XYZ file of N, CA, C and O in Angstrom:
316
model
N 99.423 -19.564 -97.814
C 100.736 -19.462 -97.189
C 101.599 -20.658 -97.590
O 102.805 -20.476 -97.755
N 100.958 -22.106 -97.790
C 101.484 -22.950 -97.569
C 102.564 -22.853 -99.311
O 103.758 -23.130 -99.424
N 101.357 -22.250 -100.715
C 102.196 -21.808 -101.407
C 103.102 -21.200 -101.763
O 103.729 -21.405 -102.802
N 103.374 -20.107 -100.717
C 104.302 -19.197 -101.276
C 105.301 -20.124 -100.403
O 106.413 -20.052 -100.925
N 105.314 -20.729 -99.588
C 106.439 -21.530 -98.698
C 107.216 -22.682 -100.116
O 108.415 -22.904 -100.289
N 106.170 -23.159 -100.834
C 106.583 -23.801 -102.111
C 106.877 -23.688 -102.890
O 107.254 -24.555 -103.679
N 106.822 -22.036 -103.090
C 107.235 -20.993 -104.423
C 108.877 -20.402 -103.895
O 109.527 -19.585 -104.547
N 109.389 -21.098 -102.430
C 110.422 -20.825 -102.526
C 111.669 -22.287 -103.147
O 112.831 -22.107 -103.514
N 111.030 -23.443 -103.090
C 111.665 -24.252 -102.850
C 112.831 -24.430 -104.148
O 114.025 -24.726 -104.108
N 111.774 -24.060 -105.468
C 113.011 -24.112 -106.500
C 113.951 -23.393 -106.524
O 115.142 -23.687 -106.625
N 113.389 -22.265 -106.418
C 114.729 -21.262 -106.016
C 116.062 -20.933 -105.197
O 117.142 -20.349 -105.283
N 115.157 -21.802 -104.233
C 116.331 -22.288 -103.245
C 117.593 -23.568 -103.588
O 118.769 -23.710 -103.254
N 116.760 -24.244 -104.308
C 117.587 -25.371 -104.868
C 118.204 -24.898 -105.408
O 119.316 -25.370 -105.173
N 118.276 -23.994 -106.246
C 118.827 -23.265 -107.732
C 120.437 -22.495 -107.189
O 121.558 -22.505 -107.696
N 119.902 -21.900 -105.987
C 120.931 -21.218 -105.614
C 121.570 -22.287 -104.764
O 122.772 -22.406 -104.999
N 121.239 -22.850 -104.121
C 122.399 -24.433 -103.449
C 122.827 -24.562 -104.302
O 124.017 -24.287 -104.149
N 122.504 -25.037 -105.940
C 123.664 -25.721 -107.011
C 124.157 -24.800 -107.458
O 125.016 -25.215 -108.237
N 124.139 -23.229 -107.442
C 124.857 -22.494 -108.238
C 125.791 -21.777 -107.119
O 126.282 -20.681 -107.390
N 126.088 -22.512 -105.612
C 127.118 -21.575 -104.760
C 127.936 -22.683 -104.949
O 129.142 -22.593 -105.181
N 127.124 -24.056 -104.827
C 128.398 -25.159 -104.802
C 128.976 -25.335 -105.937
O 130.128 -25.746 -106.072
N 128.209 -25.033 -106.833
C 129.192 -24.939 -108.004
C 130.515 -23.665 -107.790
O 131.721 -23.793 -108.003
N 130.045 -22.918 -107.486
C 131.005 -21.852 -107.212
C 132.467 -22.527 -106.533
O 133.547 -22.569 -107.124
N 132.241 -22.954 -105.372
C 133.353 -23.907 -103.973
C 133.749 -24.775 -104.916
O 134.949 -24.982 -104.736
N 133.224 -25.571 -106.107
C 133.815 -26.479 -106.600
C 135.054 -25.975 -107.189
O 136.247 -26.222 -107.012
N 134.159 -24.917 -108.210
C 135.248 -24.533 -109.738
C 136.419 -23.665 -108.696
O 137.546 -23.489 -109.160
N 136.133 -23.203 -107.450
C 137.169 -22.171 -107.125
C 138.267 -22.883 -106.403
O 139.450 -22.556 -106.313
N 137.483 -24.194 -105.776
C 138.783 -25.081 -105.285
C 139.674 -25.786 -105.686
O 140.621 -26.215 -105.027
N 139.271 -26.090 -107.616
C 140.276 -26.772 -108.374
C 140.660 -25.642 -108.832
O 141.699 -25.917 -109.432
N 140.486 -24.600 -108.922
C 141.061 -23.582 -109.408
C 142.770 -22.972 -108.990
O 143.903 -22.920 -109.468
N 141.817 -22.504 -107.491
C 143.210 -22.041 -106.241
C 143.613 -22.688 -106.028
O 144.647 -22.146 -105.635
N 143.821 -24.083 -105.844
C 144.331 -25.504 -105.442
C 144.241 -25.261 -103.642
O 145.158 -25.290 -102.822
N 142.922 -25.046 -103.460
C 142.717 -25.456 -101.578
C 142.975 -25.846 -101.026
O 142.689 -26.847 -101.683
N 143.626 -26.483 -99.627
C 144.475 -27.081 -99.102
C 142.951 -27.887 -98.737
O 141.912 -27.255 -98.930
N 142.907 -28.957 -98.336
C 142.277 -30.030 -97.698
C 142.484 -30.546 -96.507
O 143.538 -31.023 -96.086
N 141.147 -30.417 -95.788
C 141.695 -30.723 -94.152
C 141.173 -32.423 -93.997
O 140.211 -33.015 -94.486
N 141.966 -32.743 -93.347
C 141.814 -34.646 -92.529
C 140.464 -34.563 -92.155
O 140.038 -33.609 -91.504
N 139.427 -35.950 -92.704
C 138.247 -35.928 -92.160
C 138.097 -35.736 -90.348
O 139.206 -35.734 -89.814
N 137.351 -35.638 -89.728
C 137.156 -35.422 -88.893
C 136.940 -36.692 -87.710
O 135.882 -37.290 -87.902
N 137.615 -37.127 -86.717
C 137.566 -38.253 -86.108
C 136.261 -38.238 -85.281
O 135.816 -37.151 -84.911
N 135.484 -39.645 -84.903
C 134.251 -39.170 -84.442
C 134.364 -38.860 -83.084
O 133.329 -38.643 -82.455
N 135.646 -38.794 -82.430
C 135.344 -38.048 -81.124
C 135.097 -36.528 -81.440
O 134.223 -35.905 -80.838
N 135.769 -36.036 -82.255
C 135.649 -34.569 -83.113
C 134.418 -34.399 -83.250
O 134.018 -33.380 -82.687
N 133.688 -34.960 -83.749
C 132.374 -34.901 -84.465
C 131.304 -34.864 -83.554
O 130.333 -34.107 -83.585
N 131.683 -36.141 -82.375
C 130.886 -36.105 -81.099
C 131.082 -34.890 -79.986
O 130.253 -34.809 -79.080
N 131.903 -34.184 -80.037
C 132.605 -33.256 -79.173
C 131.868 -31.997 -79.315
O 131.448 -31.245 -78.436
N 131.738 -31.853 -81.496
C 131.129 -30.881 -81.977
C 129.817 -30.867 -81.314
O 129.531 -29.918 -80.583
N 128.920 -31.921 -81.522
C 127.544 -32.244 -81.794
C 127.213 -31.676 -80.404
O 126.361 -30.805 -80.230
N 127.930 -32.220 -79.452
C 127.324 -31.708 -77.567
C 127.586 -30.491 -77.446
O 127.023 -29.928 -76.507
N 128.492 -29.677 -78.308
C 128.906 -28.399 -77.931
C 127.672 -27.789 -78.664
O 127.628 -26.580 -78.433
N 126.875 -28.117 -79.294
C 125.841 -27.396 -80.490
C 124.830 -27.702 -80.007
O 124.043 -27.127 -80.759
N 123.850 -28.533 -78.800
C 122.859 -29.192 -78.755
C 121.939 -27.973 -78.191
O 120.747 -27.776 -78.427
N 122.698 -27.318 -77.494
C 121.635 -26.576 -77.018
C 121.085 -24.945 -77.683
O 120.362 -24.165 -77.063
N 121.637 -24.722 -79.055
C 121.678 -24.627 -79.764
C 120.701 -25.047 -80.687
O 119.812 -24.289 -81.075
N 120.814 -26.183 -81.050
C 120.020 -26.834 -81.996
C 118.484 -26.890 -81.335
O 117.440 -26.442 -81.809
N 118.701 -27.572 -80.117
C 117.002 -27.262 -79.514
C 116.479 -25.899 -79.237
O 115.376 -25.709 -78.725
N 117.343 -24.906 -79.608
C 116.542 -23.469 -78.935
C 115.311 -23.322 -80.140
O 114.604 -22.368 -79.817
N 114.917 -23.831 -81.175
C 114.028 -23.895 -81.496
C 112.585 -24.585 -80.960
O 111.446 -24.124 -80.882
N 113.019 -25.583 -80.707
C 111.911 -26.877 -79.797
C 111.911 -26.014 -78.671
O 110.727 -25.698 -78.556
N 112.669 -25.352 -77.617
C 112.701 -24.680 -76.300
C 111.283 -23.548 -76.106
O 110.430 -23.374 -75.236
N 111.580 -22.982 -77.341
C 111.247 -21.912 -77.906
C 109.777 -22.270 -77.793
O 109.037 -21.921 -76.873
N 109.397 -23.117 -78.999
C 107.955 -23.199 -79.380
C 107.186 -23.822 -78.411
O 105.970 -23.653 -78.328
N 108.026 -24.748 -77.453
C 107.496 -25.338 -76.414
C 106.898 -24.612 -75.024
O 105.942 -24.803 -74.272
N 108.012 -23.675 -75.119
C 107.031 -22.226 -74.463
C 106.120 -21.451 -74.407
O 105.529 -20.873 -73.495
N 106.028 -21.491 -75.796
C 105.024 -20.666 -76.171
C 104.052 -21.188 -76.206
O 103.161 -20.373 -75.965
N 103.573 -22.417 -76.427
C 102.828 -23.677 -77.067
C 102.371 -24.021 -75.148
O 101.170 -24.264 -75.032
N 103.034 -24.049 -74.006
C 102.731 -24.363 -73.127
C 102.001 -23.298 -72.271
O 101.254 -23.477 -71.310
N 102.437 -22.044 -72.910
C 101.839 -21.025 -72.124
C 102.449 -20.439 -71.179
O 101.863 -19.648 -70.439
N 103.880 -20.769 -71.039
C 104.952 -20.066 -70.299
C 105.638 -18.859 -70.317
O 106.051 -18.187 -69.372
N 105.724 -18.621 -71.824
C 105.717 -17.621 -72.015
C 104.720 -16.871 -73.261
O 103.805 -17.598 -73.650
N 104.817 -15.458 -73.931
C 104.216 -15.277 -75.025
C 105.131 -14.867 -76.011
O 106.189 -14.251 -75.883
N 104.533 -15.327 -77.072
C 105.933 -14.408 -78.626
C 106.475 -13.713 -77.945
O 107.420 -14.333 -77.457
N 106.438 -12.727 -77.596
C 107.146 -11.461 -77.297
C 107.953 -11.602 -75.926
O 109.062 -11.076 -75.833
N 107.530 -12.140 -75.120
C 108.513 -12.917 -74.324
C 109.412 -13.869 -74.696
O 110.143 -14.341 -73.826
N 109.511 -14.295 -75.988
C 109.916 -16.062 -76.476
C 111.263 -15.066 -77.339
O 112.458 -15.357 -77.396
N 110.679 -14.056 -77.833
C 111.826 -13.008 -78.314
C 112.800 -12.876 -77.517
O 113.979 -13.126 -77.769
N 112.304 -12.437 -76.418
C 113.546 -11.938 -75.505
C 114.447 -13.115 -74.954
O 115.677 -13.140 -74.907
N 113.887 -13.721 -74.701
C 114.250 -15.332 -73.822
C 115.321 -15.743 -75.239
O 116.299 -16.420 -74.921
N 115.184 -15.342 -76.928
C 116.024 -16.002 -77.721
C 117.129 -15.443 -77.690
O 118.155 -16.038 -78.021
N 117.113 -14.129 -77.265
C 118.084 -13.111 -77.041
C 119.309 -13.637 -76.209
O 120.237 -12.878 -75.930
């Protein structure tokens, strides 16, 4: 298993450099408008609005892993 998890990795790289290449050539192309970096209250504002979010993975396995719930309960609960 652990190979085929490694038999994805080039491929994956391959296609990261061949979309960003894409966003590159198409943004000097169309001439894209460019937005103002982002101030870090912005950034901090983002990050708390996403957290719980971001842990529904850890939530998740921690359930299952504790015995609270089972897969098939951990499904529904992602729902």
């Amino acid at each position: 298993v652990g190979g085929l998890f490694l038999g994805g990795v080039l491929p994956g790289l391959l296609i990261t450099v061949a979309l960003m290449s894409v966003v590159v050539w198409c943004r000097g192309r169309l001439n894209l408008p460019r937005e103002p970096f982002p101030t870090w209250a912005r950034i901090t504002r983002s990050f708390l609005d996403a957290i719980l979010p971001i842990l529904t993975p850890v939530i998740l396995l921690g359930c299952i892993w504790s015995g609270v719930v089972t897969p098939t309960e951990a499904a529904a609960v992602a729902v």
